[in-house]
Coordinates of C-alpha atoms in Angstrom, one line a residue:
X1 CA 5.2 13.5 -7.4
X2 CA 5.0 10.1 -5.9
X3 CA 2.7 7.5 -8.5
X4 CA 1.3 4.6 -7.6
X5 CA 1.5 1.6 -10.3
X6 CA -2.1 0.0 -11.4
X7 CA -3.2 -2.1 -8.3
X8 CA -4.7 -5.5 -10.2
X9 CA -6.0 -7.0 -6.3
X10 CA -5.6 -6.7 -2.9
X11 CA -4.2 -10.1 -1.4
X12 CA -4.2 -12.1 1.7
X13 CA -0.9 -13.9 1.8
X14 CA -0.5 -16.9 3.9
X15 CA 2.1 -19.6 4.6
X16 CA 2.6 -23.4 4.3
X17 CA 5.3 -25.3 5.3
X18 CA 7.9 -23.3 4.0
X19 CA 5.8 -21.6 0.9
X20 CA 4.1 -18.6 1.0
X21 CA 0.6 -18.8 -1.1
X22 CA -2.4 -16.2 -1.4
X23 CA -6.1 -15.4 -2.0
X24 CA -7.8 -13.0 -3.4
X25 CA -9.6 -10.7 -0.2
X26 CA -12.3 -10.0 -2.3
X27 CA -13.5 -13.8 -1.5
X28 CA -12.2 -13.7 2.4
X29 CA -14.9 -13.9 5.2
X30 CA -12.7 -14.5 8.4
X31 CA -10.1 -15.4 9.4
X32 CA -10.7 -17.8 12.5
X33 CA -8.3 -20.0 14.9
X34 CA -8.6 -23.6 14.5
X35 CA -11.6 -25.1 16.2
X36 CA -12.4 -28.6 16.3
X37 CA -12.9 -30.6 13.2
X38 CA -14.6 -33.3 12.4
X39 CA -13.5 -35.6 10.3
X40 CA -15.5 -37.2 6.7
X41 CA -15.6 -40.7 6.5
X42 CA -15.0 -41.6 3.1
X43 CA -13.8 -38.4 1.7
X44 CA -10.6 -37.1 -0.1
X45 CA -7.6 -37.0 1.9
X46 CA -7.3 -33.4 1.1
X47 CA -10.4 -32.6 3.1
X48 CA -9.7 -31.6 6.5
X49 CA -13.6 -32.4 7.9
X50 CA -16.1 -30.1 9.5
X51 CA -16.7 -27.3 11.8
X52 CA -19.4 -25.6 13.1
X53 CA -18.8 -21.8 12.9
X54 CA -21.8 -20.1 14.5
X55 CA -24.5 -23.0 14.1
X56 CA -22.9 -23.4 10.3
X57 CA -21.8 -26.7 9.2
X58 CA -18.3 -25.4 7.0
X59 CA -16.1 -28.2 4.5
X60 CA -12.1 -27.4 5.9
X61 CA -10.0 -28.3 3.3
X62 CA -5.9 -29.1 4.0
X63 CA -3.9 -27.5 1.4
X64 CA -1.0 -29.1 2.7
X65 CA -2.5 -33.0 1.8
X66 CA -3.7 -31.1 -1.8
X67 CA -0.3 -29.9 -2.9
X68 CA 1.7 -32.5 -1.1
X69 CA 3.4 -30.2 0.8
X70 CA 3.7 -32.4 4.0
X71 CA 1.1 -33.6 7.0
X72 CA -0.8 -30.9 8.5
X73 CA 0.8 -30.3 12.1
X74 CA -1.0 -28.0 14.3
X75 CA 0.4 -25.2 16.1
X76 CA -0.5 -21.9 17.7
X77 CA 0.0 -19.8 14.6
X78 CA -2.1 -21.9 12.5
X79 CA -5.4 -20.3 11.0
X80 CA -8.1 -21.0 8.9
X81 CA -9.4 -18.8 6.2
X82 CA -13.5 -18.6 5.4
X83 CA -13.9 -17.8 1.7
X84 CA -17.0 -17.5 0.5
X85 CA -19.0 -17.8 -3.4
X86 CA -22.0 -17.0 -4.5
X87 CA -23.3 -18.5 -0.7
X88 CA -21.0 -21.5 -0.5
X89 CA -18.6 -21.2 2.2
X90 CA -15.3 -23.3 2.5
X91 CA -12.4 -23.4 4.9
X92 CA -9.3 -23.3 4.2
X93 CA -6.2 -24.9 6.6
X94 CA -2.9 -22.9 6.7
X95 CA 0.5 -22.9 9.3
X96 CA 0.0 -18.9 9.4
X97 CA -1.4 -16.2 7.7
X98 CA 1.4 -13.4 7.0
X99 CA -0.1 -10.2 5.8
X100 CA -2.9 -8.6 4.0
X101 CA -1.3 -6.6 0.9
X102 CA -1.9 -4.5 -2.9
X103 CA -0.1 -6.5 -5.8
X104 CA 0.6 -4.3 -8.6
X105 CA 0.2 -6.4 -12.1
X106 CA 3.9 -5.9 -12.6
X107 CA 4.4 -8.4 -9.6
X108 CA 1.7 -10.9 -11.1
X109 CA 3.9 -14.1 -13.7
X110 CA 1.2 -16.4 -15.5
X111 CA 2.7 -19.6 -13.9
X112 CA 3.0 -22.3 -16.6
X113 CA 5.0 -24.9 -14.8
X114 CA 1.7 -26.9 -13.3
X115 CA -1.6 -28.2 -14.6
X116 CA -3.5 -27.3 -11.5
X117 CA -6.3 -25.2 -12.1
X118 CA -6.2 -22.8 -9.4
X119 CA -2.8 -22.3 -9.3
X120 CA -2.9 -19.0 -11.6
X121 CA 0.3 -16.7 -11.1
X122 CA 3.7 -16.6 -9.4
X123 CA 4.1 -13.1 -7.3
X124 CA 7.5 -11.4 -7.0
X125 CA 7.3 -8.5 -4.1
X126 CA 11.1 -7.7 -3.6
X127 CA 13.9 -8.5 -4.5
X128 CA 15.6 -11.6 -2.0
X129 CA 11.7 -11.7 -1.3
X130 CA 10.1 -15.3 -1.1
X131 CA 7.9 -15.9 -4.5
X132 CA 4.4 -16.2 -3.6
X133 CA 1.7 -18.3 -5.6
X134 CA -1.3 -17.4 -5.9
X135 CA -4.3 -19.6 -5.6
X136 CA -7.3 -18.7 -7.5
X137 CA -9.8 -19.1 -4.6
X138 CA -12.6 -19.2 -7.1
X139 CA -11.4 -22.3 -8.8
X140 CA -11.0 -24.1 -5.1
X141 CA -14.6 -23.2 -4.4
X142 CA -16.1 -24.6 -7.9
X143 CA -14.1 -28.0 -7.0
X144 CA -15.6 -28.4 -3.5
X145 CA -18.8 -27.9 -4.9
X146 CA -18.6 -31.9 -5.3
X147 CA -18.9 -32.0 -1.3
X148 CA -22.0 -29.7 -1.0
X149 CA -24.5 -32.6 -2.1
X150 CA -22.7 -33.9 1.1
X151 CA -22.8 -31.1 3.0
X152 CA -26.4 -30.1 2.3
X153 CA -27.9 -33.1 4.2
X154 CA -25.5 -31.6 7.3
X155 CA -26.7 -27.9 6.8
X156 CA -30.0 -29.0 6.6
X157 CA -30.0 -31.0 9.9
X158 CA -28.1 -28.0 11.6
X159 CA -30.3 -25.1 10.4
X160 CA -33.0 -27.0 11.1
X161 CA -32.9 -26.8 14.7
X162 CA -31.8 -23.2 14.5
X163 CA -33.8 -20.6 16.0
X164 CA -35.0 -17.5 15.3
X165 CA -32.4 -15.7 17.3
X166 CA -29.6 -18.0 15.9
X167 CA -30.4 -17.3 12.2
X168 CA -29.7 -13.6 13.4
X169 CA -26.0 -14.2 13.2
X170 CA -25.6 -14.5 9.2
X171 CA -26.2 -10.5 9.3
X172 CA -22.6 -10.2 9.5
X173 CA -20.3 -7.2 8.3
X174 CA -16.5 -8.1 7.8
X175 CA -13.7 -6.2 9.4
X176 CA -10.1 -5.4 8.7
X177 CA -7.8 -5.5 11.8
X178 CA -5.2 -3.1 11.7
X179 CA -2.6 -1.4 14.3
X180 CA -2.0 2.1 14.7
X181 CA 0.9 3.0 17.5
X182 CA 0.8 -0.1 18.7
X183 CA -3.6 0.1 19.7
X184 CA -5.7 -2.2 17.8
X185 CA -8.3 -1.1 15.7
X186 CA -10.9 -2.8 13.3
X187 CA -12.0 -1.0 9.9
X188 CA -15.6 -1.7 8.4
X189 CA -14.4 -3.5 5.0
X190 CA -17.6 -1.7 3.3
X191 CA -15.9 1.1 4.1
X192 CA -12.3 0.2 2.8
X193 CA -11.8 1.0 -0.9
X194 CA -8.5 -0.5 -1.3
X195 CA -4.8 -1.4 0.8
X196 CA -2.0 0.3 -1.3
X197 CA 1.6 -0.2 -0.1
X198 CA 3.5 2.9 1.3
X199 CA 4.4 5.3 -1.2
X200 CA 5.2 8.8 0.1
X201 CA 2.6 11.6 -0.3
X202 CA 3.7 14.8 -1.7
X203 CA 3.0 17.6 1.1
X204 CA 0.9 20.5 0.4
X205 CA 1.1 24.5 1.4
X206 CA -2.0 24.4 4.1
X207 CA -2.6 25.4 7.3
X208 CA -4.3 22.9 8.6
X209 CA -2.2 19.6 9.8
X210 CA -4.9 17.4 9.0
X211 CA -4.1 17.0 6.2
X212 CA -0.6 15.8 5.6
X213 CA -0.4 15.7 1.8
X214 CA -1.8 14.0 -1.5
X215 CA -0.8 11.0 -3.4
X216 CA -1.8 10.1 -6.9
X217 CA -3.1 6.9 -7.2
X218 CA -4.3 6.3 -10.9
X219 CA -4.7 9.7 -11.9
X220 CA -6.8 10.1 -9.2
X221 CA -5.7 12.8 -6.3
X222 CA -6.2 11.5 -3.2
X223 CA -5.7 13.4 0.1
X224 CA -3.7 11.4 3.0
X225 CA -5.4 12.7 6.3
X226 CA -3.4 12.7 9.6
X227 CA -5.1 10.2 11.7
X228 CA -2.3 10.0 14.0
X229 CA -3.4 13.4 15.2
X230 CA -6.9 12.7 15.8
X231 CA -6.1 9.3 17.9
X232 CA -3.3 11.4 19.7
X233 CA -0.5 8.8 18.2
X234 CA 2.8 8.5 17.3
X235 CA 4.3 8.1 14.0
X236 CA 5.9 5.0 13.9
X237 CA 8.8 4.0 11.7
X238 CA 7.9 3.0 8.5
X239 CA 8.8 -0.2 7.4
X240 CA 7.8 -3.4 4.6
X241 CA 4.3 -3.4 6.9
X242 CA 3.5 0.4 6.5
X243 CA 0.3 0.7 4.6
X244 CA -2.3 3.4 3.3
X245 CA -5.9 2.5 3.6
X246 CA -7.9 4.2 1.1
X247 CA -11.3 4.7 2.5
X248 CA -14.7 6.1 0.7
X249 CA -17.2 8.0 2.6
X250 CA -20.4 8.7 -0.2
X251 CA -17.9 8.7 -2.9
X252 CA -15.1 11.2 -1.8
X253 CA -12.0 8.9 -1.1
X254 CA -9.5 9.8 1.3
X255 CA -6.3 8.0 2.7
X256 CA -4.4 7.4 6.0
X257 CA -1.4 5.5 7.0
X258 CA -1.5 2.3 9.3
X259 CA 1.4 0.8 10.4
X260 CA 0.3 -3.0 9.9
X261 CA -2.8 -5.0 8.7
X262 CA -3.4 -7.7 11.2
X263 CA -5.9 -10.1 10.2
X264 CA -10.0 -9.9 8.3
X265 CA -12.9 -11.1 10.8
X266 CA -16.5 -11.6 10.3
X267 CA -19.2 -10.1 13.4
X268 CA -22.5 -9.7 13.4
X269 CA -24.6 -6.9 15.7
X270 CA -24.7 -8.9 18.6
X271 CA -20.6 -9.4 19.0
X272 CA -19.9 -5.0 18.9
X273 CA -20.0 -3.8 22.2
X274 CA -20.8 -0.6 22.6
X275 CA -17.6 1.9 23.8
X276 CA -18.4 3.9 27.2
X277 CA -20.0 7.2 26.3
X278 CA -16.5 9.3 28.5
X279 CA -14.4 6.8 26.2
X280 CA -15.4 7.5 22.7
X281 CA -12.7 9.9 21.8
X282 CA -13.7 12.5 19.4
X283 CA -16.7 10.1 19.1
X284 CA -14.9 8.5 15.7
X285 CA -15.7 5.1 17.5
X286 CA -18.7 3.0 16.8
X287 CA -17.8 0.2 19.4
X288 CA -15.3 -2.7 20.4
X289 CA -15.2 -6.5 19.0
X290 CA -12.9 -9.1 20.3
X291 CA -10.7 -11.6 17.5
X292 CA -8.1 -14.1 19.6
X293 CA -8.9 -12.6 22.9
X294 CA -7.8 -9.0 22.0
X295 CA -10.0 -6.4 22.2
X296 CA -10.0 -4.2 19.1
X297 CA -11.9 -0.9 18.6
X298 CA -14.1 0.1 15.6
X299 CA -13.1 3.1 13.9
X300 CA -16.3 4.4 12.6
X301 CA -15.4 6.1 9.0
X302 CA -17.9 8.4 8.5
X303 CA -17.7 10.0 11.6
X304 CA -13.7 10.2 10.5
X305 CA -14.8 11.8 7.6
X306 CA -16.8 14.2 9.5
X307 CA -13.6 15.1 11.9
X308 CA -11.2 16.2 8.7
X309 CA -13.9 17.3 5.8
X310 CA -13.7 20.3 6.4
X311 CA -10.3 20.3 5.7
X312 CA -10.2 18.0 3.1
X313 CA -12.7 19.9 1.0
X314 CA -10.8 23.0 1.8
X315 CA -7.2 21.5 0.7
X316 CA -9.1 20.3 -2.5
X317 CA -10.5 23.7 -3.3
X318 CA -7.2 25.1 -2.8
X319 CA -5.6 22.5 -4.3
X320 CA -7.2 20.3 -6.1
X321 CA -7.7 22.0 -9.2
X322 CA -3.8 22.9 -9.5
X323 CA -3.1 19.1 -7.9
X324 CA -4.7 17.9 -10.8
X325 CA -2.8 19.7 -13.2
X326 CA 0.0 19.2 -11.3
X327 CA 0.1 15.4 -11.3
X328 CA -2.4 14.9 -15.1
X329 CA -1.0 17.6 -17.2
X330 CA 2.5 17.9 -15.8
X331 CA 2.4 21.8 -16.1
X332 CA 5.9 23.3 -16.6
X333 CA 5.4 25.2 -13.5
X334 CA 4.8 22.5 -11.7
X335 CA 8.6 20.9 -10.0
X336 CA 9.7 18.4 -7.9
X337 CA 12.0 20.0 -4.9
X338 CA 14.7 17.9 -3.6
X339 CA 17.8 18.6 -1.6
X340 CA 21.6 17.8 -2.4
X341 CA 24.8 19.1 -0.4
X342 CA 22.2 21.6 1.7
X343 CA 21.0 23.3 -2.1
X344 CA 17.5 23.0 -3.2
X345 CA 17.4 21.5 -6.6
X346 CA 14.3 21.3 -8.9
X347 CA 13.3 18.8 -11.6
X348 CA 10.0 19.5 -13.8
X349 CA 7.0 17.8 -12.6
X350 CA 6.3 15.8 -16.0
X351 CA 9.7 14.3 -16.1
X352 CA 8.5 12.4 -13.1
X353 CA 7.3 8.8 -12.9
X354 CA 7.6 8.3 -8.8
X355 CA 9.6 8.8 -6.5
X356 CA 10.2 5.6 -4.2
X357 CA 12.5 5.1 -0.7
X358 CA 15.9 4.0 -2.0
X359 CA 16.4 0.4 -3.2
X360 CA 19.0 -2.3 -3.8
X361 CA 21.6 -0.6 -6.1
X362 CA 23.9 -3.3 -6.8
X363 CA 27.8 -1.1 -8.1
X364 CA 28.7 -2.1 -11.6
X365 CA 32.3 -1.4 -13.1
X366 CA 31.8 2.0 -14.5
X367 CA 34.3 4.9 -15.0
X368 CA 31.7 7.3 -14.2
X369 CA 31.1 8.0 -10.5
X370 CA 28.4 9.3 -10.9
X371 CA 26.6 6.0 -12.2
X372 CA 26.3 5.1 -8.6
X373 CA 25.2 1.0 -9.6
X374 CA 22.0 -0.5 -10.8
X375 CA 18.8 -1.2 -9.3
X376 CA 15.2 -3.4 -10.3
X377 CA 12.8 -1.5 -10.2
X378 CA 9.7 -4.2 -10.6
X379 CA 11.2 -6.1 -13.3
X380 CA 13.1 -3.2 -14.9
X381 CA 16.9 -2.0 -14.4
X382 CA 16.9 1.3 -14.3
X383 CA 21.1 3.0 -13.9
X384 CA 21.0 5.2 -10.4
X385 CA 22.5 8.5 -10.8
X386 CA 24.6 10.5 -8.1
X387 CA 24.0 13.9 -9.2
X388 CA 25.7 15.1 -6.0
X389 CA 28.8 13.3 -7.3
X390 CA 28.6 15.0 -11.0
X391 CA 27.9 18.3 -10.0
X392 CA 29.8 18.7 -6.7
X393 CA 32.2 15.3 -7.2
X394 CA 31.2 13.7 -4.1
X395 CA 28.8 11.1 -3.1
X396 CA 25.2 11.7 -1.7
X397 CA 25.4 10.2 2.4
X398 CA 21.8 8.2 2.2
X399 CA 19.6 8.4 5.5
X400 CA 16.0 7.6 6.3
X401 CA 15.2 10.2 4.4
X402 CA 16.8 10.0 1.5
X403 CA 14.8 8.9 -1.5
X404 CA 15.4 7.8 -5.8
X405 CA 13.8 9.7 -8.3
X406 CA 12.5 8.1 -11.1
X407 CA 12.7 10.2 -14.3
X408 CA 11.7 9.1 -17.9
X409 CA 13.3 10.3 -20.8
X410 CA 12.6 9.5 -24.7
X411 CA 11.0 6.3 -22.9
X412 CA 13.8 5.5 -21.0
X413 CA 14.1 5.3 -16.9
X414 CA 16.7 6.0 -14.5
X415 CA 16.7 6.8 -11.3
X416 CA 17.7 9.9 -9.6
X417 CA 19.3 10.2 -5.7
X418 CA 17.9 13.3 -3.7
X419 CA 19.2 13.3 0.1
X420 CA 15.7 14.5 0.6
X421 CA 12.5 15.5 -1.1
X422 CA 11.0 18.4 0.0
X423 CA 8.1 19.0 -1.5
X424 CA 5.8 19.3 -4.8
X425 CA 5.8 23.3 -5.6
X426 CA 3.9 25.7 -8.1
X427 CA 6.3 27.6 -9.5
X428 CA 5.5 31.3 -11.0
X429 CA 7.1 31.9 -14.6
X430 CA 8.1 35.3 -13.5
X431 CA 10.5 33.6 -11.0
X432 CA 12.1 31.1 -13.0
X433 CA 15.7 32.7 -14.6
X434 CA 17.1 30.9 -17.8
X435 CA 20.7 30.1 -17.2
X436 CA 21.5 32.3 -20.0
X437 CA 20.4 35.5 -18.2
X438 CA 21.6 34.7 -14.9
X439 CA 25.0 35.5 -15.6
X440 CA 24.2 39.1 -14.8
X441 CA 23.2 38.2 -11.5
X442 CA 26.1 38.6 -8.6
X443 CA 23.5 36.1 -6.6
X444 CA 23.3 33.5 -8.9
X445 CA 26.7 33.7 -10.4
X446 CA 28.0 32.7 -7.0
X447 CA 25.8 29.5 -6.9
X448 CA 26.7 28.3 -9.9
X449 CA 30.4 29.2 -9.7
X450 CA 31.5 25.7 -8.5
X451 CA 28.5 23.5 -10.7
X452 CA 29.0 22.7 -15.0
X453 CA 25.8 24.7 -16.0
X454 CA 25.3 22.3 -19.2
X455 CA 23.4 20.0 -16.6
X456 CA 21.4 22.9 -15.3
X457 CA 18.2 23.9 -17.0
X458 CA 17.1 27.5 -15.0
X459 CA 17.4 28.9 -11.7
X460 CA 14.4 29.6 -9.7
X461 CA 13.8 32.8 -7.5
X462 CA 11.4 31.2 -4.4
X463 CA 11.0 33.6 -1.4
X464 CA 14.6 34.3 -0.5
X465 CA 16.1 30.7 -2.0
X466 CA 17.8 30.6 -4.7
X467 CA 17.0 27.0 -6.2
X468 CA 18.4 25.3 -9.5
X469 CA 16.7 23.5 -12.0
X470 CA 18.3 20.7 -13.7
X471 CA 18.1 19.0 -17.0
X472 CA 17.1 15.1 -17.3
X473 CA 18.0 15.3 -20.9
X474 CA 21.5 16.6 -20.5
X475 CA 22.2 13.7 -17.8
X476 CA 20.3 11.0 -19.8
X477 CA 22.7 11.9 -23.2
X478 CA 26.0 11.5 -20.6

């Protein structure tokens, strides 16, 4: 079963100069291009000036002059970032804003090299990755309060002349900008519980294709509906940019994948267009808004929801209850499928930690060839394991689809290759054959002829597959 790590924030990572820094989203308004600014006479160097944003009078301040990075040079990519506190709104100037992402509190280093403030943690995504630091956005707003008695007087004289109509514009919803098969489409942020990274789902016996599986995020099942399907798109390739939006419709969560989060934007009634009546696809769409000069069109949630809960509800009736055991309880009957050498293998579902998309195994000297190198798994080396080249004494060929395993054993990790997971299955008791009895069995004799049974824990009957269980223990103690 694929397992999500404990998600601490989601993060809007952006870049200066050559460093990559990043905010909390929670604190993000907008993300706008870089208007005119005017400068503050007397003011700290850091401060960038002003700009009018809508008949608002916004501070800008220049990260670049704060942290003596370098002079602020302006270019196409460059963007600055509305956060907002308790009503006080600040811009922020940056070269380019990168990504919108989840940090997992394993990625999150207290950062004790600086007295600054707001400079709270150092972020590691990846190995070879750039470290990212991340700004406590709070802590910038508190110490720009010192320009609001400043910036009141302008507010004052702005609103002021304001009208009715004008002051209609702070009704403003904020919207994540995201790309699906290469069409834009903008996401009600009300409606967003959380951005998780990619993490495979673990298909389901249904049906119905739309659903396409479940993932477990904090002991939480979540289902992972097909939206491709319902906007008639392809499946792209996924990549570092492949994310799952977790969305929440009156309390029932449900996932889908997206193959890149673009940018946040702020609009208010009068900037949604409303889509042509003979456009509105499975009338899922609650209008267009425009951010750069694209077009981007608003995928209405609960109407979503309406277009698969039917099948959600019935995947989590038929489902859900053994799901839950399947991924809380870690029933015995409950395994892992996976494929080596074109044979189904098993591994019990509560020796499983996650299963992730193969990483960085650096070789070590070994004179097992099996151990086929190391890899870090979020700040822990975990030894890789060839099964294919202990049981069958030849390496597992990696593809796309090939994936690691992670098992834990008497609290110790390692990590598993599997040419291919297949699925997450419920396994009758009736079916599964100690190895001890199948040596009765012609059919089973023959499987195992060529394998050293001390690695293999049972044989499983399924439909007309014969599929062998193995044992973590036995592997861990080689």
């Amino acid at each position: 079963m694929s397992k999500i790590g404990t998600l601490d924030l989601n993060v809007i990572i952006f870049q200066i100069g050559k460093q990559n820094f990043a905010f909390s989203l929670d604190n993000v308004k907008e993300i706008i291009k870089v208007p005119s600014i005017t400068p503050v006479p007397l003011a700290k160097s850091h401060v960038a000036g002003l700009i009018n944003l809508r008949g608002e009078v916004i501070p800008v301040l220049n990260l670049r002059e704060k942290y003596k990075i370098e002079s602020y040079l302006k270019s196409e990519d460059a963007r600055i970032i509305i956060i907002e506190k308790n009503g006080f709104k600040l811009g922020v100037l940056v070269d380019k804003v990168l990504n919108i992402s989840s940090i997992e509190q394993a990625q999150m280093n207290e950062c004790k090299i600086t007295t600054l403030e707001e400079v709270k943690a150092v972020i590691k995504q990846k190995e070879g990755d750039k470290l990212i630091t991340f700004i406590d956005s709070d802590k910038i707003v508190e110490e720009s309060l010192a320009l609001s008695v400043f910036q009141k007087i302008n507010i004052e004289s702005t609103t002021s002349k304001v009208d009715e109509s004008e002051q209609k514009l702070s009704k403003q919803e904020r919207y994540i900008l995201v790309q699906i098969d290469d069409q834009n489409y903008a996401l009600n942020i009300a409606n967003i519980q959380e951005i998780i990274r990619f993490s495979d789902y673990s298909t389901v016996p249904s049906e119905n294709d739309d659903i396409l599986g479940i993932i477990n995020l904090r002991n939480e099942i979540i289902p992972i509906i097909n939206i491709q399907k319902l906007l008639k798109a392809d499946n792209k390739k996924i990549d570092d940019e492949t994310k799952i939006v977790i969305a929440n419709n009156s309390g029932v969560k449900f996932g889908f994948v997206v193959d890149r989060i673009l940018s946040v934007i702020s609009a208010n009634e009068e900037e949604i267009k409303p889509l042509p009546t003979v456009a509105n696809f499975e009338n899922i769409f609650s209008g267009t808004i425009k951010s750069d000069d694209k077009m981007y069109i608003i995928l209405n949630i609960e109407k979503l929801f309406e277009k698969v809960s039917n099948a959600i509800y019935e995947e989590m009736k038929n489902q859900g209850e053994e799901a839950l055991e399947m991924v809380k309880t870690g029933d015995e009957k409950q395994v892992v499928l996976f494929e080596l050498n074109n044979q189904k293998f098993a591994i019990d579902i509560q020796k499983v930690k996650e299963i992730n998309r193969i990483p960085n195994i650096i070789k070590v000297p070994n004179e097992k060839r099996y151990l086929r190198g190391i890899a870090n798994l979020r700040g822990d080396v975990i030894a890789i394991v060839d099964l294919c080249s202990l049981l069958y004494g030849e390496e597992t060929q990696l593809n796309d689809s090939s994936r690691v395993i992670i098992v834990e054993q008497r609290r110790e990790r390692f990590g598993i290759l599997a040419k291919k997971v297949l699925s997450v299955s419920k396994i009758s008791a009736e079916n599964v054959v100690e190895v001890q009895q199948t040596l009765e069995d012609e059919q089973v004799q023959e499987k195992l002829s060529n394998l050293d049974i001390k690695y293999i824990k049972a044989v499983i009957k399924q439909n007309d597959d014969l599929i062998i269980q193995i044992d973590p223990d036995i592997i861990l103690e080689e």
